[in-house]
Coordinates of C-alpha atoms in Angstrom, one line a residue:
X1 CA 0.0 0.0 0.0
X2 CA 1.5 3.3 -1.1
X3 CA 0.7 6.3 1.0
X4 CA 2.3 9.2 2.8
X5 CA 3.0 9.2 6.5
X6 CA -0.1 9.7 8.5
X7 CA -2.4 9.4 5.5
X8 CA -5.7 7.7 6.3
X9 CA -6.3 4.1 5.2
X10 CA -9.7 2.5 5.4
X11 CA -10.9 -1.0 4.5
X12 CA -14.5 -1.6 3.7
X13 CA -15.9 -5.1 3.2
X14 CA -19.3 -5.7 1.8
X15 CA -21.3 -8.9 1.6
X16 CA -24.3 -9.3 -0.8
X17 CA -27.6 -9.6 1.2
X18 CA -29.6 -12.8 0.5
X19 CA -27.1 -14.1 -2.0
X20 CA -27.8 -17.8 -1.1
X21 CA -31.5 -17.2 -1.7
X22 CA -30.8 -15.4 -5.0
X23 CA -28.6 -18.3 -6.1
X24 CA -31.1 -21.0 -5.1
X25 CA -34.2 -19.2 -6.5
X26 CA -32.8 -17.9 -9.7
X27 CA -29.9 -20.2 -10.4
X28 CA -26.1 -19.8 -10.6
X29 CA -26.2 -18.1 -14.0
X30 CA -28.5 -15.3 -12.7
X31 CA -26.5 -15.0 -9.5
X32 CA -23.2 -14.8 -11.4
X33 CA -24.6 -12.1 -13.7
X34 CA -25.8 -10.2 -10.6
X35 CA -22.2 -10.3 -9.2
X36 CA -20.7 -9.1 -12.5
X37 CA -23.3 -6.3 -12.5
X38 CA -22.4 -5.4 -8.9
X39 CA -18.7 -5.3 -9.8
X40 CA -19.5 -3.0 -12.7
X41 CA -21.4 -0.6 -10.4
X42 CA -18.5 -0.8 -7.9
X43 CA -15.9 0.0 -10.5
X44 CA -17.9 2.9 -11.8
X45 CA -18.4 4.3 -8.3
X46 CA -14.8 4.0 -7.2
X47 CA -13.0 7.2 -6.3
X48 CA -9.2 7.9 -6.8
X49 CA -7.2 6.1 -4.1
X50 CA -9.6 3.2 -3.9
X51 CA -8.5 -0.4 -4.8
X52 CA -11.2 -3.0 -5.4
X53 CA -11.2 -6.8 -4.9
X54 CA -13.6 -9.7 -4.9
X55 CA -12.4 -11.6 -1.8
X56 CA -15.0 -14.4 -1.7
X57 CA -18.1 -15.7 -3.4
X58 CA -20.3 -12.7 -2.7
X59 CA -17.9 -10.6 -0.7
X60 CA -16.0 -7.5 -2.0
X61 CA -13.4 -5.3 -0.4
X62 CA -12.4 -1.6 -1.0
X63 CA -9.0 -0.4 0.2
X64 CA -9.0 3.3 0.4
X65 CA -5.9 5.4 0.9
X66 CA -6.2 9.1 1.5
X67 CA -9.9 9.3 2.3
X68 CA -11.0 9.6 5.9
X69 CA -13.3 7.0 7.5
X70 CA -16.3 9.3 7.4
X71 CA -15.7 10.0 3.6
X72 CA -15.6 6.2 2.9
X73 CA -18.7 5.7 5.0
X74 CA -20.5 8.4 3.0
X75 CA -19.2 6.9 -0.2
X76 CA -20.6 3.5 0.8
X77 CA -24.0 5.0 1.4
X78 CA -23.9 6.6 -2.1
X79 CA -22.7 3.3 -3.6
X80 CA -25.6 1.3 -2.0
X81 CA -28.1 3.8 -3.4
X82 CA -26.6 3.4 -6.9
X83 CA -26.7 -0.3 -6.5
X84 CA -30.3 -0.3 -5.5
X85 CA -31.2 1.8 -8.5
X86 CA -29.8 -0.9 -10.9
X87 CA -31.9 -3.8 -12.1
X88 CA -29.2 -6.4 -11.5
X89 CA -31.7 -9.3 -11.2
X90 CA -33.1 -8.6 -14.7
X91 CA -36.7 -7.6 -13.9
X92 CA -37.3 -10.3 -11.3
X93 CA -38.8 -7.9 -8.8
X94 CA -36.0 -7.8 -6.2
X95 CA -33.3 -5.3 -5.5
X96 CA -29.7 -6.1 -4.6
X97 CA -28.3 -4.7 -1.4
X98 CA -25.1 -5.2 0.7
X99 CA -24.1 -5.2 4.3
X100 CA -20.8 -3.4 4.9
X101 CA -18.2 -3.2 7.6
X102 CA -15.5 -0.6 7.8
X103 CA -12.2 -0.3 9.7
X104 CA -9.6 2.4 9.4
X105 CA -6.4 3.9 10.9
X106 CA -4.0 6.7 10.4
X107 CA -0.9 5.2 11.9
X108 CA 2.3 5.2 9.9
X109 CA 2.5 1.4 9.8
X110 CA -1.0 0.0 9.4
X111 CA -1.5 -3.7 9.4
X112 CA -3.9 -4.1 6.4
X113 CA -4.6 -7.7 7.3
X114 CA -5.8 -6.6 10.7
X115 CA -8.0 -3.9 9.2
X116 CA -9.5 -6.5 6.8
X117 CA -10.2 -8.8 9.6
X118 CA -11.8 -6.0 11.6
X119 CA -13.9 -4.9 8.6
X120 CA -15.1 -8.5 8.1
X121 CA -16.0 -8.7 11.8
X122 CA -18.0 -5.5 11.5
X123 CA -19.9 -7.0 8.5
X124 CA -20.9 -10.0 10.7
X125 CA -21.9 -7.7 13.6
X126 CA -23.9 -5.6 11.2
X127 CA -25.8 -8.7 10.0
X128 CA -26.5 -9.7 13.7
X129 CA -27.7 -6.1 14.4
X130 CA -29.8 -6.1 11.3
X131 CA -28.2 -2.8 10.0
X132 CA -26.5 -2.1 6.7
X133 CA -23.2 -0.7 8.0
X134 CA -21.0 -0.8 11.1
X135 CA -17.6 0.7 11.9
X136 CA -14.8 -0.9 13.8
X137 CA -13.3 1.3 16.5
X138 CA -9.6 0.6 16.7
X139 CA -9.2 2.6 19.9
X140 CA -11.5 0.4 21.9
X141 CA -11.4 -2.7 19.8
X142 CA -15.2 -2.5 19.6
X143 CA -17.6 -2.4 16.7
X144 CA -20.0 0.6 16.8
X145 CA -22.9 1.7 14.7
X146 CA -22.1 4.5 12.3
X147 CA -25.1 6.2 13.7
X148 CA -23.5 6.4 17.1
X149 CA -20.0 7.5 16.2
X150 CA -17.6 8.0 13.3
X151 CA -14.0 7.3 14.1
X152 CA -10.8 8.4 12.5

């Protein structure tokens, strides 16, 4: 990861909601087409300093360098609105949504693997809390709702 000393780094992990149900109900072909469409929307929405990856079957990651945590959080809200506006399931009457977890730091030597693990834990906590996004707080090692606090 190339960045200047003290520059913010944020990892956002998103997991497609109801992917197993979509795959079972519509078939692998439709589910794969939906994932390709989601990736297209993600690429189009990406800002400078963002690197994108598919890290699992229905899981995507965004590594952002130079954007503060609150900026990436706002971007993720905009991305989800863009995603919901697309007909990725080809007129089958369902919209595609994601659950996201974020983790960030500004230290000079971030451990990206730890940020990824924290963001993945935040995704799981968001699912349990039935909310679309949660933020990992590195200061307290706790996951907090983005409605309660935004951390840098």
